Amino acid sequence: MVIQKPAPELIVCAVLYVGCLIYSFYKNYELSNENLTNYETLEAGWCIFKHRRRDDFDWEWEHYIEFIDRHGIYFLVHVVVMELTRRFCAKHTSIVLTIFGLVVIYRMYNLPVLAVILAQSLSFYYGNPARYYRRTVWLKTFLWIAIINYFKVWYFYDKLNVHFNIHNDQLLELSLITSWNVIKCTSFCLDKGRETSCKEHYGLHDLVAYLLYFPLLLMGPAIVYSRFKTLHNLFLLEREPTSFVYRMWTLAKRLMMAWFWALLMLAGQHFLYVNLIQQDLVLLRHVNLWALYGLGFLMGQFFCIKYVVFYGIGIAFGRFDGIDMPDKPICIARVNQYSDMWKFFDRSLYEFLFKYIYTELCTKTSGLVRKLLASLATFAFIYIWHGVFLFILIWSLINWICILLERLVNHCTPADSRWRAIIGTHVFIPSVLSNFFFFASENVGFIYLQRTYTEGISNYLGLYVASYCFYQTGQLVKIVKTNRRVEDAKRRME
């Protein structure tokens, strides 16, 4: 490969892109004040930021912080248990993880919660006739998704927590754990059905160990079983040295990086009230467009940082234990192709969707109609797994349509041509807008759609120019990263 020199246009676009972001951030900082609705309900801020409250309206983020505060000690216990197991009884790792997981679930919750998780694992593991194995597994998958959605949508806070004798936060945790476990159970069972030569590590205790592996229990990522099974390789395939001191130092560095991003997130919530502002629909309908789109960008960036922390912690512990973990989420500030967003943000979910759904329904040589139906089935699964809510349906549907349009644009234009950027930006804009349904609600998403496409051609052209700079900045980043890989490859050859 040859090192490619970026065109001057890309550099100019990057400078304009950064300038647009800085100005839109400033407009959102102006909005983040005591005049906002529900401002008085915000949490008192850090003492170093005098007179600034902290935006605590992101329930997912707040819940995870509280979970770490209540149960963070189990991460430390997990490290001790895993290291002792690796040294003294490595052949029984799954049994140790099963026992540890059962004890942790019982201590964090109670016996009814433990019974639900065990019932989920037992229902997937048993009762799969050989003749209809795959169909049975998928039937159970959709049945469990239907059960979870039923309780999540129609029978959630008012009754279920009373039945299980747990409080609302614990009920949310149970919903998250069982949702992740649907993917894990499906992956385990389908891999087990595919395995013909060696059935090792496909026992019930292996499944339970996989489901209850503590660092990935609540916030994922939900890695496929073929990755988790590398835990049993005893570091033979691990790229990093296996000395305990080196692995502890590497774990500490990765956790410190996650802690840095967590602190950045918490500090940012003192100055940019992203989640509070999106609650005020009247404000969003009339606010300055710079502030509106800046708010949208910040929604995405805060969401990205949040999952860098969530997944970063799980990935750090997984790699310490010798699991072949995927990389952390890509920074969405440089993604200009939404197919890349699906591939490189939640890499584990993408791997599950691609391995068990898309490639099972079509191949590279399949016809266009079959590929369209396979991609539609993939996004249909995304919709029902996330929850059968209107905003999830709209988000999934727009993403599916935009990715199809993106592929059409890529097919008709050369990769490095200006035409791909000119046409692709029109597809990129609704792709981004769809995420505001997911980040906030259908009401917020509809406001963004309405203000983007009905407030005049001049407003749309302004957004288009900024988005074009965004698109070309993404191309610039790709060129820079490709050049670095080429240089690294040349150095290794020398």
Coordinates of C-alpha atoms in Angstrom, one line a residue:
M1 CA 0.0 0.0 0.0
V2 CA 1.1 3.6 -0.7
I3 CA 0.9 6.4 1.7
Q4 CA -1.9 8.7 0.5
K5 CA -1.6 12.5 0.9
P6 CA -4.8 14.1 2.1
A7 CA -6.3 16.7 -0.3
P8 CA -6.2 20.3 1.0
E9 CA -10.0 20.4 0.8
L10 CA -10.2 17.7 3.6
I11 CA -8.0 19.8 5.9
V12 CA -10.1 22.9 5.3
C13 CA -13.3 20.9 6.0
A14 CA -11.8 19.6 9.2
V15 CA -11.0 23.2 10.4
L16 CA -14.5 24.4 9.6
Y17 CA -16.0 21.3 11.3
V18 CA -14.1 22.0 14.5
G19 CA -15.1 25.6 14.3
C20 CA -18.8 24.7 13.9
L21 CA -18.6 22.4 16.9
I22 CA -17.0 25.0 19.2
Y23 CA -19.6 27.6 18.3
S24 CA -22.5 25.1 18.8
F25 CA -21.0 24.0 22.1
Y26 CA -20.9 27.6 23.2
K27 CA -24.6 28.0 22.3
N28 CA -25.5 25.0 24.4
Y29 CA -23.4 26.3 27.3
E30 CA -25.5 29.5 27.1
L31 CA -28.7 27.4 27.4
S32 CA -27.4 25.4 30.3
N33 CA -28.5 27.7 33.1
E34 CA -31.1 28.1 35.9
N35 CA -33.9 29.2 33.6
L36 CA -34.3 25.6 32.3
T37 CA -37.4 23.7 33.4
N38 CA -36.6 21.3 36.2
Y39 CA -33.3 23.0 36.9
E40 CA -33.9 23.0 40.7
T41 CA -34.2 19.2 40.7
L42 CA -30.7 18.8 39.4
E43 CA -28.1 17.3 41.7
A44 CA -25.8 19.7 43.6
G45 CA -22.5 19.9 41.6
W46 CA -18.9 19.5 42.7
C47 CA -17.6 22.1 45.0
I48 CA -14.8 23.1 42.6
F49 CA -17.5 24.2 40.1
K50 CA -19.2 26.8 42.3
H51 CA -22.8 27.5 41.6
R52 CA -23.0 24.8 38.9
R53 CA -25.5 21.9 39.3
R54 CA -24.8 18.6 37.6
D55 CA -27.2 17.3 34.9
D56 CA -28.3 13.9 36.4
F57 CA -31.2 13.2 33.9
D58 CA -29.3 10.3 32.2
W59 CA -30.9 7.4 34.1
E60 CA -28.6 4.8 32.5
W61 CA -25.4 6.6 33.5
E62 CA -26.7 7.5 37.0
H63 CA -27.8 3.9 37.5
Y64 CA -24.4 2.5 36.5
I65 CA -22.6 4.9 38.9
E66 CA -24.8 3.7 41.7
F67 CA -24.2 0.1 40.7
I68 CA -20.4 0.5 40.9
D69 CA -20.8 2.3 44.2
R70 CA -22.9 -0.6 45.6
H71 CA -21.2 -3.6 44.0
G72 CA -17.8 -2.4 42.8
I73 CA -16.1 -4.7 45.4
Y74 CA -17.1 -7.7 43.3
F75 CA -14.8 -6.6 40.5
L76 CA -11.9 -6.9 42.9
V77 CA -13.1 -10.2 44.3
H78 CA -13.5 -11.5 40.7
V79 CA -9.8 -10.7 40.0
V80 CA -8.7 -12.6 43.0
V81 CA -10.9 -15.6 42.3
M82 CA -9.9 -15.8 38.6
E83 CA -6.2 -15.5 39.4
L84 CA -6.4 -18.3 42.0
T85 CA -8.4 -20.4 39.6
R86 CA -5.9 -19.9 36.8
R87 CA -3.0 -21.0 39.1
F88 CA -4.5 -23.9 41.0
C89 CA -7.5 -25.3 39.2
A90 CA -7.6 -24.0 35.6
K91 CA -9.4 -27.0 34.3
H92 CA -12.4 -26.1 36.4
T93 CA -12.7 -22.4 35.5
S94 CA -16.3 -22.7 34.4
I95 CA -17.3 -24.4 37.6
V96 CA -15.6 -21.7 39.7
L97 CA -17.2 -18.9 37.6
T98 CA -20.6 -20.6 38.0
I99 CA -20.4 -20.8 41.7
F100 CA -19.0 -17.3 42.0
G101 CA -21.7 -15.9 39.7
L102 CA -24.5 -17.7 41.6
V103 CA -23.2 -16.4 45.0
V104 CA -22.9 -12.8 43.6
I105 CA -26.4 -12.8 42.1
Y106 CA -27.9 -14.1 45.4
R107 CA -26.0 -11.5 47.5
M108 CA -26.8 -8.6 45.2
Y109 CA -30.5 -9.5 44.8
N110 CA -32.3 -12.6 46.2
L111 CA -33.4 -16.1 45.5
P112 CA -36.3 -15.2 43.1
V113 CA -34.0 -13.2 40.9
L114 CA -31.5 -16.0 40.9
A115 CA -34.3 -18.4 40.0
V116 CA -35.3 -16.3 36.9
I117 CA -31.7 -16.3 35.6
L118 CA -31.3 -20.0 36.2
A119 CA -34.7 -20.7 34.5
Q120 CA -33.5 -18.7 31.5
S121 CA -30.3 -20.7 31.2
L122 CA -32.0 -24.1 31.8
S123 CA -34.8 -23.4 29.2
F124 CA -32.2 -22.7 26.5
Y125 CA -29.9 -25.6 27.4
Y126 CA -32.5 -28.3 27.5
G127 CA -35.3 -29.3 25.2
N128 CA -33.6 -28.8 21.8
P129 CA -34.4 -31.7 19.5
A130 CA -31.7 -32.5 17.0
R131 CA -34.0 -32.4 14.0
Y132 CA -35.3 -28.9 14.8
Y133 CA -32.4 -27.7 16.8
R134 CA -31.8 -24.2 15.3
R135 CA -35.5 -23.5 15.0
T136 CA -36.1 -24.4 18.6
V137 CA -33.3 -22.2 19.8
W138 CA -34.6 -19.2 17.8
L139 CA -38.2 -19.9 19.0
K140 CA -36.9 -19.8 22.6
T141 CA -35.0 -16.6 21.8
F142 CA -38.1 -14.8 20.5
L143 CA -40.2 -16.2 23.4
W144 CA -37.8 -14.8 26.0
I145 CA -37.7 -11.4 24.1
A146 CA -41.5 -11.4 24.2
I147 CA -41.6 -12.1 27.9
I148 CA -39.0 -9.4 28.7
N149 CA -40.8 -6.9 26.5
Y150 CA -44.2 -7.7 28.1
F151 CA -42.9 -7.0 31.6
K152 CA -40.8 -4.0 30.4
V153 CA -43.7 -2.3 28.5
W154 CA -46.9 -3.3 30.2
Y155 CA -46.1 -4.9 33.6
F156 CA -43.0 -3.2 34.9
Y157 CA -42.7 -1.0 37.9
D158 CA -46.1 -1.3 39.4
K159 CA -46.2 -5.0 40.1
L160 CA -43.1 -7.0 39.2
N161 CA -40.8 -5.5 41.8
V162 CA -43.3 -6.4 44.5
H163 CA -43.4 -10.0 43.3
F164 CA -39.7 -10.3 43.4
N165 CA -39.2 -8.2 46.5
I166 CA -36.7 -5.9 44.9
H167 CA -36.7 -2.1 44.4
N168 CA -37.0 -0.3 41.1
D169 CA -33.2 0.0 40.4
Q170 CA -32.8 -3.8 40.9
L171 CA -35.7 -4.4 38.6
L172 CA -34.0 -2.4 35.9
E173 CA -30.8 -4.4 36.4
L174 CA -32.8 -7.6 36.1
S175 CA -34.3 -6.4 32.8
L176 CA -30.8 -5.5 31.5
I177 CA -29.2 -8.8 32.6
T178 CA -31.9 -11.0 31.1
S179 CA -31.8 -9.0 27.9
W180 CA -28.1 -9.5 27.5
N181 CA -28.5 -13.2 28.4
V182 CA -30.9 -13.8 25.6
I183 CA -28.1 -12.9 23.1
K184 CA -25.6 -15.0 25.1
C185 CA -27.9 -18.0 25.4
T186 CA -28.6 -17.9 21.7
S187 CA -24.9 -17.6 20.8
F188 CA -24.0 -20.5 23.1
C189 CA -26.7 -22.8 21.8
L190 CA -26.1 -22.1 18.1
D191 CA -22.4 -22.6 18.5
K192 CA -23.0 -25.8 20.3
G193 CA -25.2 -27.0 17.4
R194 CA -22.5 -26.1 14.9
E195 CA -19.7 -27.9 16.8
T196 CA -19.4 -31.4 15.4
S197 CA -15.8 -32.4 16.3
C198 CA -15.3 -31.2 19.8
K199 CA -18.1 -30.6 22.3
E200 CA -15.7 -29.5 25.1
H201 CA -16.8 -26.4 27.1
Y202 CA -20.5 -26.8 26.1
G203 CA -21.8 -28.1 29.4
L204 CA -24.5 -26.4 31.5
H205 CA -21.9 -25.0 33.9
D206 CA -20.1 -23.5 30.9
L207 CA -23.3 -21.7 29.9
V208 CA -24.0 -20.4 33.4
A209 CA -20.4 -19.3 33.7
Y210 CA -20.8 -17.4 30.4
L211 CA -24.0 -15.7 31.5
L212 CA -22.8 -14.8 35.0
Y213 CA -19.3 -13.6 34.2
F214 CA -19.4 -10.6 36.5
P215 CA -17.5 -7.9 34.5
L216 CA -19.9 -8.3 31.6
L217 CA -23.0 -9.0 33.6
L218 CA -24.9 -5.7 33.6
M219 CA -23.6 -3.4 30.9
G220 CA -21.9 -5.8 28.5
P221 CA -20.6 -6.0 26.0
A222 CA -22.4 -9.2 25.2
I223 CA -19.6 -11.1 23.4
V224 CA -20.4 -14.2 21.4
Y225 CA -19.5 -17.5 23.0
S226 CA -16.6 -18.2 20.6
R227 CA -14.9 -15.2 22.1
F228 CA -15.7 -16.1 25.7
K229 CA -14.5 -19.7 25.2
T230 CA -11.0 -18.4 24.6
L231 CA -10.9 -18.0 28.4
H232 CA -10.1 -21.7 28.5
N233 CA -7.0 -21.3 26.4
L234 CA -5.0 -20.3 29.5
F235 CA -3.4 -17.4 27.7
L236 CA -1.9 -19.6 25.0
L237 CA -3.5 -17.4 22.2
E238 CA -3.2 -14.1 24.1
R239 CA -1.1 -11.5 22.4
E240 CA 0.0 -10.0 25.7
P241 CA 2.6 -11.5 28.0
T242 CA 1.1 -13.6 30.8
S243 CA 3.0 -12.4 33.8
F244 CA 0.7 -11.4 36.6
V245 CA 2.5 -8.1 37.2
Y246 CA 2.3 -7.1 33.6
R247 CA -1.4 -8.0 33.3
M248 CA -2.2 -6.1 36.6
W249 CA -0.4 -3.0 35.3
T250 CA -2.3 -3.3 31.9
L251 CA -5.6 -3.7 33.8
A252 CA -4.9 -0.7 35.9
K253 CA -4.0 1.4 32.9
R254 CA -7.2 0.4 31.1
L255 CA -9.3 1.1 34.2
M256 CA -7.6 4.5 34.7
M257 CA -8.5 5.4 31.1
A258 CA -12.2 4.4 31.8
W259 CA -12.0 6.5 35.0
F260 CA -10.7 9.4 33.0
W261 CA -13.6 9.3 30.6
A262 CA -16.0 8.9 33.5
L263 CA -14.6 12.0 35.2
L264 CA -14.8 13.9 31.8
M265 CA -18.4 12.9 31.5
L266 CA -19.3 14.0 35.0
A267 CA -17.4 17.3 34.6
G268 CA -19.1 18.0 31.3
Q269 CA -22.5 17.5 32.9
H270 CA -21.9 20.6 35.0
F271 CA -21.6 22.8 32.0
L272 CA -23.7 21.2 29.3
Y273 CA -27.2 20.2 30.4
V274 CA -27.7 17.9 27.5
N275 CA -30.3 15.6 29.0
L276 CA -32.2 18.3 30.8
I277 CA -32.5 20.5 27.7
Q278 CA -34.0 17.7 25.7
Q279 CA -36.8 17.4 28.2
D280 CA -38.1 20.9 27.2
L281 CA -39.9 20.3 23.9
V282 CA -41.1 23.9 23.6
L283 CA -37.5 25.2 23.9
L284 CA -36.4 22.7 21.2
R285 CA -39.0 23.9 18.8
H286 CA -37.8 27.5 18.9
V287 CA -34.1 27.4 19.9
N288 CA -31.3 28.7 17.7
L289 CA -30.4 26.0 15.1
W290 CA -26.7 26.1 16.1
A291 CA -27.8 25.2 19.6
L292 CA -30.3 22.5 18.3
Y293 CA -27.7 20.7 16.2
G294 CA -25.0 21.2 18.8
L295 CA -27.3 19.6 21.3
G296 CA -27.8 16.6 18.9
F297 CA -24.0 16.2 18.5
L298 CA -23.5 16.4 22.3
M299 CA -26.2 13.7 22.8
G300 CA -24.2 11.4 20.6
Q301 CA -20.9 12.3 22.1
F302 CA -22.1 11.8 25.7
F303 CA -23.7 8.5 24.7
C304 CA -20.4 7.5 23.1
I305 CA -18.3 8.4 26.2
K306 CA -20.9 6.5 28.4
Y307 CA -20.4 3.3 26.5
V308 CA -16.6 3.7 26.3
V309 CA -16.8 3.6 30.1
F310 CA -19.3 0.7 30.3
Y311 CA -17.6 -1.4 27.7
G312 CA -14.1 -0.3 28.6
I313 CA -14.4 -1.7 32.1
G314 CA -15.8 -5.0 30.8
I315 CA -13.1 -5.2 28.1
A316 CA -10.3 -4.4 30.6
F317 CA -11.3 -7.3 32.9
G318 CA -12.0 -9.7 30.1
R319 CA -8.6 -9.2 28.6
F320 CA -7.0 -9.5 32.0
D321 CA -8.6 -13.0 32.2
G322 CA -7.4 -14.0 28.7
I323 CA -10.7 -13.5 26.8
D324 CA -10.4 -12.4 23.2
M325 CA -12.4 -9.2 23.7
P326 CA -13.4 -6.8 20.9
D327 CA -12.2 -3.3 20.8
K328 CA -14.0 -0.4 22.5
P329 CA -16.6 1.7 20.7
I330 CA -15.3 4.0 17.9
C331 CA -15.5 7.7 18.5
I332 CA -18.7 8.8 16.7
A333 CA -17.3 12.3 16.1
R334 CA -15.4 10.9 13.1
V335 CA -17.9 8.3 11.6
N336 CA -19.2 9.5 8.2
Q337 CA -20.6 6.1 7.1
Y338 CA -23.4 4.7 9.2
S339 CA -22.5 1.2 8.3
D340 CA -19.3 1.9 10.1
M341 CA -21.3 3.0 13.1
W342 CA -23.0 -0.4 13.3
K343 CA -19.7 -2.3 12.7
F344 CA -17.4 -0.4 15.1
F345 CA -19.5 1.1 17.9
D346 CA -21.1 -2.0 19.5
R347 CA -18.8 -4.5 17.9
S348 CA -20.2 -7.4 19.9
L349 CA -23.8 -6.8 19.0
Y350 CA -22.7 -6.4 15.3
E351 CA -20.8 -9.7 15.5
F352 CA -23.9 -11.4 16.9
L353 CA -26.2 -10.0 14.2
F354 CA -23.8 -10.7 11.4
K355 CA -22.8 -14.2 12.5
Y356 CA -26.2 -15.6 13.5
I357 CA -28.7 -13.6 11.4
Y358 CA -27.4 -11.9 8.3
T359 CA -25.0 -14.5 7.1
E360 CA -27.5 -17.3 7.8
L361 CA -30.0 -15.6 5.5
C362 CA -27.7 -14.6 2.7
T363 CA -24.2 -14.9 1.3
K364 CA -21.9 -12.7 -0.8
T365 CA -23.3 -14.3 -4.0
S366 CA -27.0 -14.0 -3.0
G367 CA -29.3 -11.9 -5.0
L368 CA -30.3 -8.3 -4.2
V369 CA -33.7 -9.2 -2.9
R370 CA -32.3 -11.8 -0.5
K371 CA -29.7 -9.4 0.8
L372 CA -32.4 -6.8 1.4
L373 CA -34.6 -9.3 3.3
A374 CA -31.6 -10.4 5.3
S375 CA -30.8 -6.8 6.4
L376 CA -34.4 -6.2 7.1
A377 CA -34.6 -9.3 9.3
T378 CA -31.4 -8.0 11.1
F379 CA -32.9 -4.6 11.9
A380 CA -36.2 -6.3 12.9
F381 CA -34.3 -8.2 15.5
I382 CA -32.7 -5.0 16.7
Y383 CA -36.1 -3.5 17.1
I384 CA -37.7 -6.3 19.1
W385 CA -34.6 -6.9 21.2
H386 CA -34.3 -3.3 22.3
G387 CA -38.0 -3.1 23.1
V388 CA -41.1 -2.7 21.0
F389 CA -41.4 1.1 21.5
L390 CA -42.3 3.6 18.7
F391 CA -39.0 5.5 19.0
I392 CA -37.0 2.2 18.6
L393 CA -39.1 1.3 15.5
I394 CA -38.5 4.7 13.9
W395 CA -34.8 4.6 14.7
S396 CA -34.4 1.0 13.3
L397 CA -36.4 1.7 10.2
I398 CA -34.6 4.9 9.3
N399 CA -31.2 3.3 9.9
W400 CA -32.1 0.4 7.6
I401 CA -33.2 2.7 4.8
C402 CA -30.2 5.0 5.1
I403 CA -27.7 2.1 5.1
L404 CA -29.3 0.8 1.9
L405 CA -29.1 4.2 0.4
E406 CA -25.5 4.5 1.6
R407 CA -24.6 1.3 -0.1
L408 CA -26.2 2.5 -3.3
V409 CA -24.2 5.8 -3.2
N410 CA -21.0 3.8 -2.5
H411 CA -21.7 1.5 -5.4
C412 CA -22.2 4.4 -7.8
T413 CA -19.3 6.6 -6.8
P414 CA -15.6 6.1 -6.4
A415 CA -14.3 5.9 -2.8
D416 CA -12.2 9.1 -3.0
S417 CA -14.4 11.2 -5.2
R418 CA -16.0 14.4 -4.2
W419 CA -19.3 13.1 -5.6
R420 CA -19.5 10.5 -2.9
A421 CA -19.3 13.2 -0.2
I422 CA -21.7 15.5 -2.0
I423 CA -24.4 12.8 -2.4
G424 CA -23.5 10.8 0.7
T425 CA -24.0 13.9 2.9
H426 CA -27.7 13.9 2.0
V427 CA -28.0 10.3 3.3
F428 CA -25.8 11.0 6.3
I429 CA -28.1 13.7 7.6
P430 CA -31.2 11.5 8.2
S431 CA -28.9 8.8 9.5
V432 CA -27.8 11.2 12.3
L433 CA -31.3 12.5 12.9
S434 CA -32.6 9.0 13.5
N435 CA -30.3 8.7 16.5
F436 CA -32.2 11.5 18.3
F437 CA -35.2 9.2 18.5
F438 CA -33.0 6.6 20.2
F439 CA -31.1 9.0 22.5
A440 CA -34.1 11.0 23.6
S441 CA -37.7 10.1 22.4
E442 CA -39.9 10.1 19.4
N443 CA -41.1 13.6 20.3
V444 CA -37.5 15.0 20.2
G445 CA -36.8 13.0 17.0
F446 CA -39.8 14.5 15.2
I447 CA -38.8 18.0 16.2
Y448 CA -35.4 17.5 14.6
L449 CA -37.0 16.0 11.4
Q450 CA -39.5 18.9 11.2
R451 CA -37.0 21.6 11.8
T452 CA -34.5 20.1 9.4
Y453 CA -36.8 19.6 6.4
T454 CA -39.6 22.2 6.8
E455 CA -37.8 25.4 7.9
G456 CA -36.6 26.6 4.6
I457 CA -33.9 25.8 2.1
S458 CA -31.4 28.2 3.6
N459 CA -31.5 26.4 7.0
Y460 CA -31.1 23.0 5.3
L461 CA -28.2 24.3 3.2
G462 CA -26.5 25.6 6.4
L463 CA -26.8 22.1 8.0
Y464 CA -25.7 20.5 4.7
V465 CA -22.5 22.5 4.6
A466 CA -21.6 21.7 8.2
S467 CA -22.5 18.0 7.6
Y468 CA -20.4 18.0 4.4
C469 CA -17.4 19.2 6.5
F470 CA -18.2 16.5 9.0
Y471 CA -18.3 13.9 6.2
Q472 CA -15.0 15.0 4.7
T473 CA -13.4 15.1 8.2
G474 CA -14.3 11.5 8.5
Q475 CA -12.5 10.8 5.2
L476 CA -9.4 12.7 6.5
V477 CA -9.3 10.6 9.6
K478 CA -9.6 7.4 7.6
I479 CA -6.6 8.5 5.4
V480 CA -4.5 9.4 8.4
K481 CA -5.2 6.0 10.2
T482 CA -4.5 4.1 6.9
N483 CA -1.2 5.9 6.5
R484 CA -0.2 5.1 10.1
R485 CA -0.9 1.4 9.5
V486 CA 1.2 1.5 6.3
E487 CA 4.1 3.2 8.2
D488 CA 3.8 0.6 11.0
A489 CA 3.9 -2.2 8.5
K490 CA 7.0 -0.8 6.8
R491 CA 8.8 -0.4 10.1
R492 CA 8.0 -4.0 11.0
M493 CA 9.4 -5.2 7.7
E494 CA 12.6 -3.3 8.2

